[in-house]
mmCIF file of C-alpha atoms in Angstrom:
data_model
loop_
_atom_site.group_PDB
_atom_site.id
_atom_site.type_symbol
_atom_site.label_atom_id
_atom_site.label_comp_id
_atom_site.label_asym_id
_atom_site.label_seq_id
_atom_site.Cartn_x
_atom_site.Cartn_y
_atom_site.Cartn_z
ATOM 1 C CA MET R 1 -15.508 -31.496 -9.826
ATOM 2 C CA ASN R 2 -15.441 -30.628 -6.132
ATOM 3 C CA TRP R 3 -16.020 -27.089 -4.834
ATOM 4 C CA HIS R 4 -12.342 -26.515 -4.058
ATOM 5 C CA VAL R 5 -11.237 -27.225 -7.630
ATOM 6 C CA ALA R 6 -14.111 -25.195 -9.054
ATOM 7 C CA LYS R 7 -13.225 -22.257 -6.865
ATOM 8 C CA ARG R 8 -9.600 -22.417 -7.943
ATOM 9 C CA MET R 9 -10.561 -22.463 -11.621
ATOM 10 C CA GLY R 10 -12.707 -19.399 -11.059
ATOM 11 C CA VAL R 11 -9.818 -17.583 -9.424
ATOM 12 C CA VAL R 12 -7.495 -18.483 -12.314
ATOM 13 C CA LEU R 13 -9.946 -16.968 -14.791
ATOM 14 C CA ALA R 14 -10.309 -13.799 -12.726
ATOM 15 C CA VAL R 15 -6.555 -13.330 -12.445
ATOM 16 C CA ALA R 16 -6.106 -13.799 -16.178
ATOM 17 C CA LEU R 17 -8.344 -10.786 -16.729
ATOM 18 C CA LEU R 18 -6.347 -8.423 -14.510
ATOM 19 C CA ALA R 19 -4.381 -5.639 -16.159
ATOM 20 C CA ALA R 20 -0.697 -5.418 -15.335
ATOM 21 C CA CYS R 21 0.577 -2.375 -13.485
ATOM 22 C CA SER R 22 3.305 -1.796 -16.054
ATOM 23 C CA ASP R 23 2.727 -1.001 -19.718
ATOM 24 C CA ASP R 24 4.707 -2.148 -22.737
ATOM 25 C CA GLY R 25 3.604 0.822 -24.819
ATOM 26 C CA GLU R 26 1.788 -1.290 -27.414
ATOM 27 C CA GLY R 27 -1.886 -0.671 -28.109
ATOM 28 C CA GLY R 28 -4.603 0.690 -25.850
ATOM 29 C CA GLY R 29 -3.645 4.310 -26.517
ATOM 30 C CA LYS R 30 -1.129 4.423 -23.663
ATOM 31 C CA THR R 31 1.717 6.892 -23.940
ATOM 32 C CA ASP R 32 4.614 6.558 -21.521
ATOM 33 C CA GLY R 33 2.528 5.620 -18.494
ATOM 34 C CA GLY R 34 -0.486 7.885 -19.026
ATOM 35 C CA THR R 35 -3.693 6.954 -20.773
ATOM 36 C CA THR R 36 -5.957 8.803 -23.143
ATOM 37 C CA SER R 37 -8.947 8.039 -20.936
ATOM 38 C CA ASP R 38 -7.834 8.498 -17.316
ATOM 39 C CA GLY R 39 -6.291 11.952 -17.603
ATOM 40 C CA GLY R 40 -2.835 10.692 -16.628
ATOM 41 C CA THR R 41 0.178 12.360 -18.185
ATOM 42 C CA ASN R 42 3.390 10.708 -17.040
ATOM 43 C CA THR R 43 5.933 13.496 -16.746
ATOM 44 C CA GLY R 44 8.782 11.124 -15.920
ATOM 45 C CA LYS R 45 8.862 12.575 -12.395
ATOM 46 C CA SER R 46 8.373 11.000 -8.983
ATOM 47 C CA LEU R 47 6.639 12.257 -5.873
ATOM 48 C CA GLY R 48 9.526 10.918 -3.799
ATOM 49 C CA PRO R 49 12.049 8.091 -3.366
ATOM 50 C CA GLY R 50 10.711 4.698 -4.416
ATOM 51 C CA LEU R 51 7.644 6.234 -6.074
ATOM 52 C CA GLY R 52 6.906 6.807 -9.752
ATOM 53 C CA ARG R 53 10.107 6.342 -11.749
ATOM 54 C CA SER R 54 12.427 6.619 -8.741
ATOM 55 C CA LYS R 55 14.709 3.626 -8.114
ATOM 56 C CA ASP R 56 15.710 4.863 -4.650
ATOM 57 C CA ASP R 57 14.580 3.277 -1.391
ATOM 58 C CA PRO R 58 11.262 4.681 -0.118
ATOM 59 C CA THR R 59 11.412 7.094 2.806
ATOM 60 C CA GLY R 60 8.888 7.997 5.488
ATOM 61 C CA GLN R 61 7.721 7.040 8.969
ATOM 62 C CA ALA R 62 9.383 3.844 10.200
ATOM 63 C CA PHE R 63 7.037 0.962 10.995
ATOM 64 C CA ALA R 64 7.526 -1.562 13.800
ATOM 65 C CA LEU R 65 5.613 -4.724 14.707
ATOM 66 C CA PRO R 66 4.066 -5.148 18.168
ATOM 67 C CA ALA R 67 6.127 -6.942 20.809
ATOM 68 C CA GLY R 68 5.836 -10.717 20.605
ATOM 69 C CA LEU R 69 5.172 -10.731 16.865
ATOM 70 C CA THR R 70 7.662 -11.430 14.085
ATOM 71 C CA LEU R 71 7.315 -11.386 10.302
ATOM 72 C CA GLU R 72 9.096 -13.871 8.059
ATOM 73 C CA ASN R 73 11.334 -12.219 5.475
ATOM 74 C CA PRO R 74 11.522 -11.855 2.609
ATOM 75 C CA ILE R 75 7.778 -11.493 2.095
ATOM 76 C CA VAL R 76 6.573 -13.826 -0.657
ATOM 77 C CA ALA R 77 4.273 -12.865 -3.503
ATOM 78 C CA TYR R 78 0.686 -14.094 -3.333
ATOM 79 C CA VAL R 79 -0.922 -15.530 -6.449
ATOM 80 C CA PRO R 80 -4.629 -16.362 -6.042
ATOM 81 C CA GLU R 81 -4.463 -19.356 -8.374
ATOM 82 C CA ASN R 82 -1.674 -20.862 -6.251
ATOM 83 C CA PRO R 83 -2.807 -20.269 -2.642
ATOM 84 C CA GLU R 84 -0.957 -23.313 -1.272
ATOM 85 C CA ASP R 85 1.986 -21.024 -0.485
ATOM 86 C CA CYS R 86 -0.311 -18.926 1.716
ATOM 87 C CA ASP R 87 -1.970 -21.695 3.735
ATOM 88 C CA ASP R 88 -4.621 -22.233 1.027
ATOM 89 C CA LYS R 89 -6.182 -18.841 1.684
ATOM 90 C CA TYR R 90 -8.146 -17.462 -1.248
ATOM 91 C CA SER R 91 -8.815 -13.874 -2.300
ATOM 92 C CA ASP R 92 -11.960 -13.634 -0.180
ATOM 93 C CA GLU R 93 -9.768 -14.029 2.917
ATOM 94 C CA ALA R 94 -7.330 -11.297 1.902
ATOM 95 C CA ASN R 95 -6.685 -8.059 3.760
ATOM 96 C CA GLY R 96 -6.620 -4.650 2.100
ATOM 97 C CA THR R 97 -7.573 -3.714 -1.449
ATOM 98 C CA GLY R 98 -5.777 -3.305 -4.753
ATOM 99 C CA GLU R 99 -5.287 -5.438 -7.839
ATOM 100 C CA GLU R 100 -1.604 -4.891 -8.576
ATOM 101 C CA VAL R 101 0.609 -5.865 -5.613
ATOM 102 C CA ARG R 102 -0.351 -8.998 -3.693
ATOM 103 C CA VAL R 103 1.780 -10.623 -1.018
ATOM 104 C CA CYS R 104 1.469 -13.205 1.743
ATOM 105 C CA LEU R 105 2.498 -11.989 5.187
ATOM 106 C CA ILE R 106 3.622 -14.825 7.462
ATOM 107 C CA PHE R 107 3.522 -13.858 11.131
ATOM 108 C CA ASN R 108 4.741 -15.762 14.164
ATOM 109 C CA ASN R 109 3.041 -14.979 17.472
ATOM 110 C CA THR R 110 5.358 -16.108 20.264
ATOM 111 C CA THR R 111 2.928 -15.198 23.047
ATOM 112 C CA SER R 112 -0.060 -16.936 24.636
ATOM 113 C CA THR R 113 -2.526 -14.202 23.640
ATOM 114 C CA PRO R 114 -3.821 -12.849 20.305
ATOM 115 C CA ILE R 115 -1.920 -9.883 18.884
ATOM 116 C CA THR R 116 -3.477 -7.285 16.597
ATOM 117 C CA VAL R 117 -1.096 -5.722 14.103
ATOM 118 C CA THR R 118 -2.286 -2.464 12.541
ATOM 119 C CA LEU R 119 -0.799 -1.527 9.174
ATOM 120 C CA PRO R 120 -1.178 2.225 8.557
ATOM 121 C CA PRO R 121 -2.240 3.817 5.265
ATOM 122 C CA GLY R 122 0.866 4.771 3.340
ATOM 123 C CA LEU R 123 2.809 1.669 4.356
ATOM 124 C CA ILE R 124 5.087 0.634 1.502
ATOM 125 C CA LEU R 125 5.730 -2.919 0.369
ATOM 126 C CA LYS R 126 9.246 -2.568 -1.006
ATOM 127 C CA SER R 127 10.253 -4.946 -3.778
ATOM 128 C CA THR R 128 13.685 -6.523 -3.392
ATOM 129 C CA SER R 129 14.202 -5.794 -7.119
ATOM 130 C CA ASP R 130 14.055 -2.258 -8.481
ATOM 131 C CA ASP R 131 12.680 -3.693 -11.722
ATOM 132 C CA VAL R 132 9.492 -4.822 -9.936
ATOM 133 C CA GLN R 133 6.781 -2.493 -8.640
ATOM 134 C CA ASN R 134 6.550 -1.382 -5.019
ATOM 135 C CA GLY R 135 3.154 -1.457 -3.320
ATOM 136 C CA ILE R 136 1.229 0.860 -1.003
ATOM 137 C CA ILE R 137 -1.806 0.339 1.209
ATOM 138 C CA VAL R 138 -4.284 3.222 1.253
ATOM 139 C CA GLN R 139 -6.471 2.316 4.230
ATOM 140 C CA THR R 140 -5.768 1.021 7.723
ATOM 141 C CA VAL R 141 -5.474 -2.776 7.796
ATOM 142 C CA SER R 142 -5.842 -4.674 11.081
ATOM 143 C CA ILE R 143 -4.857 -8.336 11.333
ATOM 144 C CA VAL R 144 -5.419 -10.473 14.428
ATOM 145 C CA VAL R 145 -2.701 -13.102 14.827
ATOM 146 C CA PRO R 146 -3.765 -16.043 17.047
ATOM 147 C CA PRO R 147 -1.563 -17.001 20.015
ATOM 148 C CA GLY R 148 1.347 -19.356 19.424
ATOM 149 C CA GLU R 149 0.693 -19.636 15.686
ATOM 150 C CA ARG R 150 2.505 -19.285 12.394
ATOM 151 C CA TYR R 151 -0.216 -17.250 10.711
ATOM 152 C CA PHE R 152 -0.624 -16.552 6.980
ATOM 153 C CA ALA R 153 -2.312 -13.316 5.859
ATOM 154 C CA PRO R 154 -2.759 -12.401 2.170
ATOM 155 C CA LEU R 155 -2.419 -8.644 1.677
ATOM 156 C CA PHE R 156 -3.538 -6.633 -1.363
ATOM 157 C CA ALA R 157 -2.018 -3.249 -2.223
ATOM 158 C CA TYR R 158 -1.654 -0.678 -5.003
ATOM 159 C CA CYS R 159 1.205 -0.120 -7.446
ATOM 160 C CA VAL R 160 3.308 3.056 -7.097
ATOM 161 C CA ASN R 161 5.655 2.400 -10.063
ATOM 162 C CA GLN R 162 3.658 2.249 -13.284
ATOM 163 C CA ASP R 163 6.758 1.740 -15.442
ATOM 164 C CA ARG R 164 8.012 -1.348 -13.557
ATOM 165 C CA SER R 165 7.177 -5.020 -14.043
ATOM 166 C CA THR R 166 4.066 -6.400 -12.396
ATOM 167 C CA THR R 167 4.459 -8.706 -9.388
ATOM 168 C CA GLY R 168 5.189 -12.356 -10.195
ATOM 169 C CA LEU R 169 5.234 -15.540 -8.140
ATOM 170 C CA ASP R 170 9.017 -15.439 -7.635
ATOM 171 C CA ASP R 171 9.176 -11.788 -6.550
ATOM 172 C CA ARG R 172 9.954 -10.895 -2.952
ATOM 173 C CA TYR R 173 9.162 -7.925 -0.727
ATOM 174 C CA GLU R 174 9.919 -6.363 2.632
ATOM 175 C CA LEU R 175 7.972 -3.910 4.770
ATOM 176 C CA GLY R 176 9.078 -0.354 4.136
ATOM 177 C CA PRO R 177 8.170 2.909 5.850
ATOM 178 C CA ALA R 178 4.832 4.710 5.673
ATOM 179 C CA VAL R 179 4.993 7.634 3.239
ATOM 180 C CA THR R 180 4.003 11.033 4.620
ATOM 181 C CA HIS R 181 3.622 13.106 1.440
ATOM 182 C CA LYS R 182 0.804 15.661 1.602
ATOM 183 C CA ASP R 183 -1.008 14.459 -1.530
ATOM 184 C CA PHE R 184 -1.064 10.856 -0.324
ATOM 185 C CA GLN R 185 -2.298 11.977 3.100
ATOM 186 C CA GLU R 186 -5.265 13.608 1.369
ATOM 187 C CA VAL R 187 -5.922 10.370 -0.543
ATOM 188 C CA PHE R 188 -5.958 8.428 2.728
ATOM 189 C CA THR R 189 -8.334 10.929 4.338
ATOM 190 C CA LEU R 190 -10.761 10.747 1.412
ATOM 191 C CA LEU R 191 -10.750 6.927 1.516
ATOM 192 C CA ALA R 192 -10.982 6.499 5.289
ATOM 193 C CA GLY R 193 -13.883 4.261 6.294
ATOM 194 C CA LYS R 194 -14.941 3.428 2.726
ATOM 195 C CA LYS R 195 -15.599 -0.160 1.622
ATOM 196 C CA LEU R 196 -13.903 -0.481 -1.740
ATOM 197 C CA THR R 197 -15.189 -2.892 -4.358
ATOM 198 C CA ARG R 198 -12.937 -4.393 -7.003
ATOM 199 C CA GLU R 199 -14.213 -1.831 -9.522
ATOM 200 C CA ALA R 200 -13.555 0.979 -7.052
ATOM 201 C CA ALA R 201 -10.029 -0.331 -6.466
ATOM 202 C CA GLY R 202 -9.300 0.109 -10.163
ATOM 203 C CA ARG R 203 -10.306 3.765 -9.950
ATOM 204 C CA VAL R 204 -8.203 4.253 -6.831
ATOM 205 C CA GLN R 205 -5.220 2.752 -8.665
ATOM 206 C CA THR R 206 -5.476 5.438 -11.351
ATOM 207 C CA VAL R 207 -5.344 8.157 -8.682
ATOM 208 C CA VAL R 208 -2.398 6.448 -6.959
ATOM 209 C CA HIS R 209 -0.503 6.504 -10.266
ATOM 210 C CA HIS R 210 -1.136 10.232 -10.693
ATOM 211 C CA VAL R 211 0.054 11.028 -7.167
ATOM 212 C CA SER R 212 3.092 8.718 -7.145
ATOM 213 C CA GLN R 213 4.286 10.195 -10.451
ATOM 214 C CA GLY R 214 4.296 13.686 -8.943
ATOM 215 C CA GLU R 215 1.275 14.942 -10.881
ATOM 216 C CA GLY R 216 -0.567 15.990 -7.741
ATOM 217 C CA LEU R 217 -4.161 15.314 -6.759
ATOM 218 C CA SER R 218 -6.439 16.951 -9.323
ATOM 219 C CA ALA R 219 -10.028 18.074 -8.813
ATOM 220 C CA ALA R 220 -11.098 15.086 -10.922
ATOM 221 C CA ASP R 221 -9.087 12.739 -8.698
ATOM 222 C CA ARG R 222 -10.715 14.177 -5.575
ATOM 223 C CA ALA R 223 -14.157 13.782 -7.113
ATOM 224 C CA THR R 224 -13.359 10.171 -8.002
ATOM 225 C CA LEU R 225 -12.356 9.294 -4.444
ATOM 226 C CA GLN R 226 -15.285 11.171 -2.907
ATOM 227 C CA SER R 227 -17.734 9.259 -5.104
ATOM 228 C CA LEU R 228 -16.611 5.792 -3.979
#
């Protein structure tokens, strides 16, 4: 078995162990989106459009790419066990953090110089189906796109719709606005400059659920983020 095949098998096993963003209500003590262990109590509310249980389009600060750079749309889902669709780039080459929403950004740099695109915290990855979860990035992500290239960049993000279906290979996305809600801004401030491990990303996801569902940022949530 060569290293490439072995690596792929390892990724398949890791993905199989991931928990879905949505919950079917069976087992595990979950009740309507909250859990008995994380302090979440899903009130059925949403912090804003496109968040929590809202089916509306997300709103916020519009995002634009730098001049000379284009993004292929729709954005395709990224599945680590099938990286061929993202130029054979594995999880260790991905940008951002999060275990729930994973996409492959495909940029085209039409200039003769590298272009750095900076994705701000709060940027929404909007699903083209309102049955599938939207994503959010919680830290600044910078990607350098080489000159004259069609460049593939896996991007990991967090789920903001706990009641929707988890992202699948056939799901498609588009770049949305950057949300400006006060509670999320505090989350971004608390996470600025931190290097998040996979375990830490799971704890961040719990906080993102609380905030996106309109529950606010509790003292326990703040302590969680400060401890990372």
